[in-house]
Tab-separated table of N, CA and C in Angstrom:
chain	number	residue	atom	x	y	z
A	1	GLN	N	18.996	6.961	-72.722
A	1	GLN	CA	19.136	5.508	-72.630
A	1	GLN	C	20.507	5.052	-72.982
A	2	VAL	N	21.035	4.148	-72.257
A	2	VAL	CA	22.452	3.744	-72.547
A	2	VAL	C	22.330	2.496	-73.424
A	3	GLN	N	23.271	2.739	-74.444
A	3	GLN	CA	23.334	1.620	-75.424
A	3	GLN	C	24.815	1.259	-75.656
A	4	LEU	N	25.009	-0.031	-75.880
A	4	LEU	CA	26.294	-0.568	-76.234
A	4	LEU	C	26.278	-1.246	-77.663
A	5	VAL	N	27.148	-0.776	-78.448
A	5	VAL	CA	27.129	-1.280	-79.949
A	5	VAL	C	28.511	-1.874	-80.115
A	6	GLU	N	28.491	-3.174	-80.385
A	6	GLU	CA	29.711	-3.872	-80.798
A	6	GLU	C	30.031	-3.958	-82.224
A	7	SER	N	31.208	-4.102	-82.551
A	7	SER	CA	31.585	-4.317	-83.909
A	7	SER	C	32.946	-4.994	-83.994
A	8	GLY	N	33.229	-5.453	-85.244
A	8	GLY	CA	34.520	-5.994	-85.532
A	8	GLY	C	34.709	-7.639	-85.534
A	9	GLY	N	33.534	-8.226	-85.258
A	9	GLY	CA	33.472	-9.682	-85.336
A	9	GLY	C	33.491	-10.105	-86.746
A	10	GLY	N	33.726	-11.487	-86.971
A	10	GLY	CA	33.657	-12.020	-88.399
A	10	GLY	C	34.398	-13.372	-88.278
A	11	MET	N	34.707	-13.833	-89.566
A	11	MET	CA	35.253	-15.104	-89.660
A	11	MET	C	36.758	-15.030	-89.965
A	12	VAL	N	37.573	-15.840	-89.294
A	12	VAL	CA	39.014	-15.755	-89.577
A	12	VAL	C	39.574	-17.121	-89.486
A	13	GLN	N	40.695	-17.473	-90.096
A	13	GLN	CA	41.299	-18.714	-89.903
A	13	GLN	C	42.254	-18.757	-88.650
A	14	ALA	N	42.313	-19.999	-88.196
A	14	ALA	CA	43.167	-20.259	-86.959
A	14	ALA	C	44.483	-19.519	-87.109
A	15	GLY	N	44.963	-18.812	-86.028
A	15	GLY	CA	46.189	-18.107	-86.046
A	15	GLY	C	45.914	-16.661	-86.452
A	16	GLY	N	44.849	-16.287	-86.895
A	16	GLY	CA	44.513	-14.883	-87.267
A	16	GLY	C	44.196	-14.039	-86.230
A	17	SER	N	43.872	-12.765	-86.481
A	17	SER	CA	43.492	-11.717	-85.484
A	17	SER	C	42.215	-10.999	-85.889
A	18	LEU	N	41.605	-10.574	-84.816
A	18	LEU	CA	40.401	-9.704	-84.940
A	18	LEU	C	40.406	-8.714	-83.900
A	19	ARG	N	39.958	-7.508	-84.094
A	19	ARG	CA	39.705	-6.503	-83.062
A	19	ARG	C	38.341	-6.181	-82.885
A	20	LEU	N	37.761	-6.370	-81.745
A	20	LEU	CA	36.391	-5.989	-81.351
A	20	LEU	C	36.333	-4.577	-80.772
A	21	SER	N	35.300	-3.915	-81.107
A	21	SER	CA	35.051	-2.623	-80.447
A	21	SER	C	33.611	-2.580	-79.772
A	22	CYS	N	33.501	-1.742	-78.743
A	22	CYS	CA	32.166	-1.542	-78.193
A	22	CYS	C	32.031	-0.050	-77.756
A	23	ALA	N	31.131	0.505	-78.422
A	23	ALA	CA	30.903	1.954	-78.263
A	23	ALA	C	29.722	2.214	-77.309
A	24	VAL	N	29.900	3.042	-76.319
A	24	VAL	CA	28.833	3.295	-75.406
A	24	VAL	C	28.298	4.606	-75.654
A	25	SER	N	26.905	4.686	-75.865
A	25	SER	CA	26.196	5.854	-76.135
A	25	SER	C	25.063	6.168	-75.042
A	26	GLY	N	24.685	7.298	-74.996
A	26	GLY	CA	23.563	7.729	-74.144
A	26	GLY	C	24.046	8.531	-73.005
A	27	THR	N	23.255	8.995	-72.039
A	27	THR	CA	23.671	9.715	-70.956
A	27	THR	C	24.377	8.965	-69.859
A	28	ILE	N	25.642	9.247	-69.711
A	28	ILE	CA	26.478	8.500	-68.656
A	28	ILE	C	27.165	9.523	-67.849
A	29	PHE	N	27.087	9.338	-66.505
A	29	PHE	CA	27.817	10.085	-65.501
A	29	PHE	C	29.079	9.464	-65.088
A	30	GLY	N	29.292	8.284	-65.302
A	30	GLY	CA	30.486	7.524	-64.937
A	30	GLY	C	30.499	6.156	-65.495
A	31	ILE	N	31.629	5.679	-65.812
A	31	ILE	CA	31.782	4.185	-66.201
A	31	ILE	C	32.690	3.568	-65.318
A	32	ASN	N	32.371	2.431	-64.708
A	32	ASN	CA	33.285	1.688	-63.831
A	32	ASN	C	33.949	0.591	-64.696
A	33	ALA	N	33.462	-0.824	-64.389
A	33	ALA	CA	34.196	-1.818	-65.099
A	33	ALA	C	33.632	-1.970	-66.496
A	34	MET	N	34.509	-2.316	-67.371
A	34	MET	CA	34.137	-2.697	-68.764
A	34	MET	C	34.700	-4.029	-69.098
A	35	SER	N	33.808	-4.937	-69.595
A	35	SER	CA	34.296	-6.147	-69.780
A	35	SER	C	33.772	-6.861	-71.175
A	36	TRP	N	34.459	-7.891	-71.499
A	36	TRP	CA	34.096	-8.799	-72.574
A	36	TRP	C	33.652	-10.123	-72.126
A	37	TYR	N	32.536	-10.633	-72.584
A	37	TYR	CA	32.120	-12.008	-72.325
A	37	TYR	C	31.926	-12.741	-73.644
A	38	ARG	N	31.862	-14.005	-73.573
A	38	ARG	CA	31.659	-14.853	-74.782
A	38	ARG	C	30.690	-15.995	-74.476
A	39	GLN	N	29.881	-16.418	-75.424
A	39	GLN	CA	29.119	-17.688	-75.208
A	39	GLN	C	29.157	-18.479	-76.515
A	40	ALA	N	29.705	-19.675	-76.327
A	40	ALA	CA	29.719	-20.664	-77.401
A	40	ALA	C	28.503	-21.474	-77.472
A	41	PRO	N	28.141	-22.043	-78.537
A	41	PRO	CA	26.917	-22.879	-78.648
A	41	PRO	C	26.843	-24.000	-77.548
A	42	GLY	N	25.805	-24.137	-76.878
A	42	GLY	CA	25.700	-25.045	-75.877
A	42	GLY	C	26.477	-24.838	-74.560
A	43	LYS	N	27.079	-23.705	-74.489
A	43	LYS	CA	27.888	-23.439	-73.287
A	43	LYS	C	27.339	-22.117	-72.628
A	44	GLU	N	27.742	-22.060	-71.279
A	44	GLU	CA	27.352	-20.804	-70.495
A	44	GLU	C	28.255	-19.591	-70.980
A	45	ARG	N	27.656	-18.511	-70.722
A	45	ARG	CA	28.422	-17.201	-70.967
A	45	ARG	C	29.638	-17.233	-70.019
A	46	GLU	N	30.750	-16.788	-70.558
A	46	GLU	CA	31.923	-16.700	-69.619
A	46	GLU	C	32.674	-15.345	-69.825
A	47	LEU	N	33.353	-14.954	-68.711
A	47	LEU	CA	34.099	-13.694	-68.704
A	47	LEU	C	35.391	-14.082	-69.570
A	48	VAL	N	35.701	-13.109	-70.506
A	48	VAL	CA	36.900	-13.222	-71.253
A	48	VAL	C	38.077	-12.290	-70.789
A	49	ALA	N	37.543	-11.015	-70.464
A	49	ALA	CA	38.591	-10.064	-70.044
A	49	ALA	C	37.849	-8.838	-69.409
A	50	ALA	N	38.405	-8.219	-68.481
A	50	ALA	CA	37.721	-7.081	-67.817
A	50	ALA	C	38.852	-5.965	-67.536
A	51	SER	N	38.231	-4.758	-67.497
A	51	SER	CA	39.052	-3.579	-67.316
A	51	SER	C	38.375	-2.655	-66.301
A	52	THR	N	39.060	-2.397	-65.224
A	52	THR	CA	38.479	-1.523	-64.222
A	52	THR	C	38.714	-0.044	-64.457
A	53	SER	N	37.991	0.754	-63.814
A	53	SER	CA	38.242	2.255	-64.166
A	53	SER	C	39.622	2.753	-63.605
A	54	GLY	N	40.121	1.904	-62.697
A	54	GLY	CA	41.520	2.295	-62.277
A	54	GLY	C	42.603	1.714	-63.063
A	55	GLY	N	42.278	1.111	-64.151
A	55	GLY	CA	43.304	0.597	-65.144
A	55	GLY	C	43.795	-0.847	-64.898
A	56	ARG	N	43.118	-1.590	-63.973
A	56	ARG	CA	43.486	-3.006	-63.814
A	56	ARG	C	42.787	-3.820	-64.819
A	57	THR	N	43.415	-4.838	-65.209
A	57	THR	CA	42.815	-5.777	-66.153
A	57	THR	C	42.946	-7.279	-65.682
A	58	ASN	N	42.097	-8.207	-66.081
A	58	ASN	CA	42.152	-9.544	-65.842
A	58	ASN	C	41.660	-10.271	-66.927
A	59	TYR	N	42.134	-11.513	-67.163
A	59	TYR	CA	41.756	-12.303	-68.265
A	59	TYR	C	41.414	-13.729	-67.920
A	60	ALA	N	40.668	-14.425	-68.759
A	60	ALA	CA	40.460	-15.851	-68.576
A	60	ALA	C	41.729	-16.512	-68.898
A	61	ASP	N	41.960	-17.586	-68.072
A	61	ASP	CA	43.241	-18.282	-68.463
A	61	ASP	C	43.428	-18.802	-69.951
A	62	SER	N	42.302	-19.009	-70.458
A	62	SER	CA	42.262	-19.585	-71.850
A	62	SER	C	42.717	-18.462	-72.935
A	63	VAL	N	42.740	-17.238	-72.650
A	63	VAL	CA	43.083	-16.198	-73.566
A	63	VAL	C	44.249	-15.351	-73.115
A	64	LYS	N	44.774	-15.692	-71.944
A	64	LYS	CA	46.110	-14.853	-71.463
A	64	LYS	C	47.246	-15.073	-72.448
A	65	GLY	N	47.821	-13.938	-72.755
A	65	GLY	CA	48.917	-13.818	-73.699
A	65	GLY	C	48.459	-13.783	-75.219
A	66	ARG	N	47.110	-13.912	-75.472
A	66	ARG	CA	46.724	-13.806	-76.791
A	66	ARG	C	45.704	-12.575	-77.066
A	67	PHE	N	44.959	-12.314	-76.035
A	67	PHE	CA	43.838	-11.337	-76.071
A	67	PHE	C	44.399	-10.116	-75.199
A	68	THR	N	44.056	-8.905	-75.730
A	68	THR	CA	44.337	-7.677	-74.944
A	68	THR	C	43.105	-6.694	-74.845
A	69	ILE	N	42.760	-6.433	-73.604
A	69	ILE	CA	41.554	-5.514	-73.470
A	69	ILE	C	42.179	-4.092	-73.212
A	70	SER	N	41.388	-3.189	-73.854
A	70	SER	CA	41.857	-1.730	-73.649
A	70	SER	C	40.578	-0.926	-73.770
A	71	ARG	N	40.678	0.343	-73.194
A	71	ARG	CA	39.513	1.280	-73.266
A	71	ARG	C	40.035	2.647	-73.519
A	72	ASP	N	39.192	3.421	-74.206
A	72	ASP	CA	39.339	4.811	-74.431
A	72	ASP	C	38.178	5.588	-73.729
A	73	ASN	N	38.525	6.073	-72.498
A	73	ASN	CA	37.425	6.642	-71.629
A	73	ASN	C	36.864	7.923	-72.334
A	74	PHE	N	37.651	8.668	-73.090
A	74	PHE	CA	37.215	9.811	-73.750
A	74	PHE	C	36.162	9.526	-74.742
A	75	LYS	N	36.479	8.388	-75.566
A	75	LYS	CA	35.567	7.960	-76.649
A	75	LYS	C	34.525	7.062	-76.057
A	76	ARG	N	34.649	6.586	-74.750
A	76	ARG	CA	33.695	5.727	-74.264
A	76	ARG	C	33.621	4.493	-75.103
A	77	THR	N	34.787	3.930	-75.405
A	77	THR	CA	34.820	2.761	-76.272
A	77	THR	C	35.797	1.705	-75.628
A	78	LEU	N	35.342	0.506	-75.708
A	78	LEU	CA	36.145	-0.687	-75.205
A	78	LEU	C	36.527	-1.459	-76.397
A	79	TYR	N	37.778	-2.079	-76.292
A	79	TYR	CA	38.306	-2.796	-77.379
A	79	TYR	C	38.789	-4.140	-76.808
A	80	LEU	N	38.879	-5.124	-77.799
A	80	LEU	CA	39.515	-6.443	-77.582
A	80	LEU	C	40.286	-6.804	-78.628
A	81	GLN	N	41.620	-6.784	-78.563
A	81	GLN	CA	42.440	-7.271	-79.604
A	81	GLN	C	42.744	-8.727	-79.384
A	82	MET	N	42.353	-9.643	-80.341
A	82	MET	CA	42.356	-11.008	-80.321
A	82	MET	C	43.492	-11.457	-81.329
A	83	ASN	N	44.548	-12.025	-80.803
A	83	ASN	CA	45.572	-12.620	-81.720
A	83	ASN	C	45.651	-14.229	-81.498
A	84	SER	N	46.343	-14.789	-82.451
A	84	SER	CA	46.518	-16.205	-82.301
A	84	SER	C	45.196	-16.964	-82.142
A	85	LEU	N	44.146	-16.548	-82.745
A	85	LEU	CA	42.852	-17.203	-82.609
A	85	LEU	C	42.812	-18.604	-82.865
A	86	LYS	N	42.052	-19.339	-82.090
A	86	LYS	CA	41.953	-20.778	-82.087
A	86	LYS	C	40.415	-21.143	-82.357
A	87	PRO	N	40.074	-22.274	-83.015
A	87	PRO	CA	38.761	-22.624	-83.201
A	87	PRO	C	37.835	-22.637	-81.967
A	88	GLU	N	38.504	-22.907	-80.794
A	88	GLU	CA	37.727	-22.823	-79.536
A	88	GLU	C	37.348	-21.448	-79.115
A	89	ASP	N	37.899	-20.461	-79.736
A	89	ASP	CA	37.525	-19.144	-79.515
A	89	ASP	C	36.163	-18.644	-80.151
A	90	THR	N	35.656	-19.600	-81.055
A	90	THR	CA	34.426	-19.314	-81.627
A	90	THR	C	33.274	-19.149	-80.732
A	91	ALA	N	32.612	-18.043	-80.859
A	91	ALA	CA	31.565	-17.732	-79.893
A	91	ALA	C	30.866	-16.433	-80.264
A	92	VAL	N	29.787	-16.080	-79.627
A	92	VAL	CA	29.334	-14.638	-79.680
A	92	VAL	C	29.865	-13.872	-78.600
A	93	TYR	N	30.490	-12.758	-78.863
A	93	TYR	CA	31.127	-11.892	-77.907
A	93	TYR	C	30.390	-10.727	-77.423
A	94	TYR	N	30.212	-10.567	-76.238
A	94	TYR	CA	29.351	-9.475	-75.617
A	94	TYR	C	30.087	-8.517	-74.804
A	95	CYS	N	29.797	-7.222	-75.049
A	95	CYS	CA	30.418	-6.203	-74.259
A	95	CYS	C	29.456	-6.009	-73.026
A	96	ASN	N	30.070	-5.750	-71.903
A	96	ASN	CA	29.379	-5.471	-70.615
A	96	ASN	C	29.988	-4.295	-69.960
A	97	VAL	N	29.183	-3.337	-69.541
A	97	VAL	CA	29.514	-2.181	-68.899
A	97	VAL	C	28.762	-1.897	-67.695
A	98	GLU	N	29.540	-1.598	-66.644
A	98	GLU	CA	28.990	-1.103	-65.373
A	98	GLU	C	28.991	0.471	-65.305
A	99	ALA	N	27.889	1.037	-65.340
A	99	ALA	CA	27.929	2.480	-65.430
A	99	ALA	C	26.804	3.214	-64.580
A	100	ARG	N	27.047	4.488	-64.402
A	100	ARG	CA	26.103	5.432	-63.724
A	100	ARG	C	25.415	6.254	-64.653
A	101	PRO	N	24.107	5.966	-64.879
A	101	PRO	CA	23.306	6.777	-65.907
A	101	PRO	C	22.773	8.011	-65.455
A	102	SER	N	22.969	8.408	-64.145
A	102	SER	CA	22.396	9.616	-63.714
A	102	SER	C	23.336	10.221	-62.535
A	103	TYR	N	22.939	11.344	-62.025
A	103	TYR	CA	23.680	12.085	-60.947
A	103	TYR	C	23.738	11.059	-59.665
A	104	TYR	N	22.845	10.251	-59.564
A	104	TYR	CA	22.759	9.434	-58.293
A	104	TYR	C	23.923	8.343	-58.382
A	105	PRO	N	24.336	7.824	-57.163
A	105	PRO	CA	25.444	6.860	-57.278
A	105	PRO	C	25.075	5.602	-57.697
A	106	ASP	N	23.812	5.196	-58.049
A	106	ASP	CA	23.498	3.875	-58.409
A	106	ASP	C	24.147	3.415	-59.745
A	107	THR	N	24.666	2.284	-59.784
A	107	THR	CA	25.292	1.814	-61.085
A	107	THR	C	24.380	0.673	-61.606
A	108	TYR	N	24.486	0.525	-62.886
A	108	TYR	CA	23.748	-0.506	-63.573
A	108	TYR	C	24.607	-1.238	-64.556
A	109	VAL	N	24.304	-2.468	-64.861
A	109	VAL	CA	25.025	-3.291	-65.858
A	109	VAL	C	24.349	-3.252	-67.220
A	110	TYR	N	24.976	-3.043	-68.200
A	110	TYR	CA	24.386	-2.930	-69.443
A	110	TYR	C	25.205	-3.985	-70.409
A	111	TRP	N	24.484	-4.524	-71.334
A	111	TRP	CA	25.006	-5.488	-72.302
A	111	TRP	C	24.767	-5.045	-73.752
A	112	GLY	N	25.728	-5.427	-74.562
A	112	GLY	CA	25.660	-5.243	-75.977
A	112	GLY	C	24.858	-6.350	-76.587
A	113	GLN	N	24.593	-6.208	-77.925
A	113	GLN	CA	23.826	-7.225	-78.532
A	113	GLN	C	24.584	-8.391	-78.994
A	114	GLY	N	25.906	-8.355	-78.955
A	114	GLY	CA	26.783	-9.525	-79.239
A	114	GLY	C	27.298	-9.464	-80.668
A	115	THR	N	28.533	-9.907	-80.934
A	115	THR	CA	29.096	-9.948	-82.267
A	115	THR	C	29.705	-11.393	-82.354
A	116	GLN	N	29.420	-12.001	-83.566
A	116	GLN	CA	29.811	-13.338	-83.848
A	116	GLN	C	31.347	-13.336	-84.241
A	117	VAL	N	32.121	-14.188	-83.590
A	117	VAL	CA	33.475	-14.549	-84.047
A	117	VAL	C	33.561	-15.963	-84.306
A	118	THR	N	33.988	-16.245	-85.535
A	118	THR	CA	34.119	-17.680	-85.992
A	118	THR	C	35.580	-17.844	-86.483
A	119	VAL	N	36.135	-18.841	-85.865
A	119	VAL	CA	37.553	-19.309	-86.177
A	119	VAL	C	37.478	-20.678	-86.790
A	120	SER	N	38.002	-20.659	-88.044
A	120	SER	CA	38.079	-21.968	-88.742
A	120	SER	C	39.494	-22.666	-88.627
A	121	SER	N	39.421	-23.946	-88.667
A	121	SER	CA	40.813	-24.606	-88.461
A	121	SER	C	41.424	-24.847	-89.930
């Protein structure tokens, strides 16, 4: 069974930094896109940053220049380096992975349990 475990969330003052990690465990035959989403209270879940298996990345406009997504395919771990944090970055951050759990070509989307990031002003 594929599981995603996030870590690295916490509370930080505005202007500070945090680094989130997402470790993928279980039987995996291949990983395609890996992404970070976030959901603030009363708001819909939104894409923060994504990384394709080919190495392409894309970011939400609100985090461009401040956040960096990276992945270690050998360790099957996704990272999100967050710098110059703002109070509006406060949210639960979720890891999202598109992966192939078997020999067959079907891919599935998996979600982590979420990690809270709180930025105080």
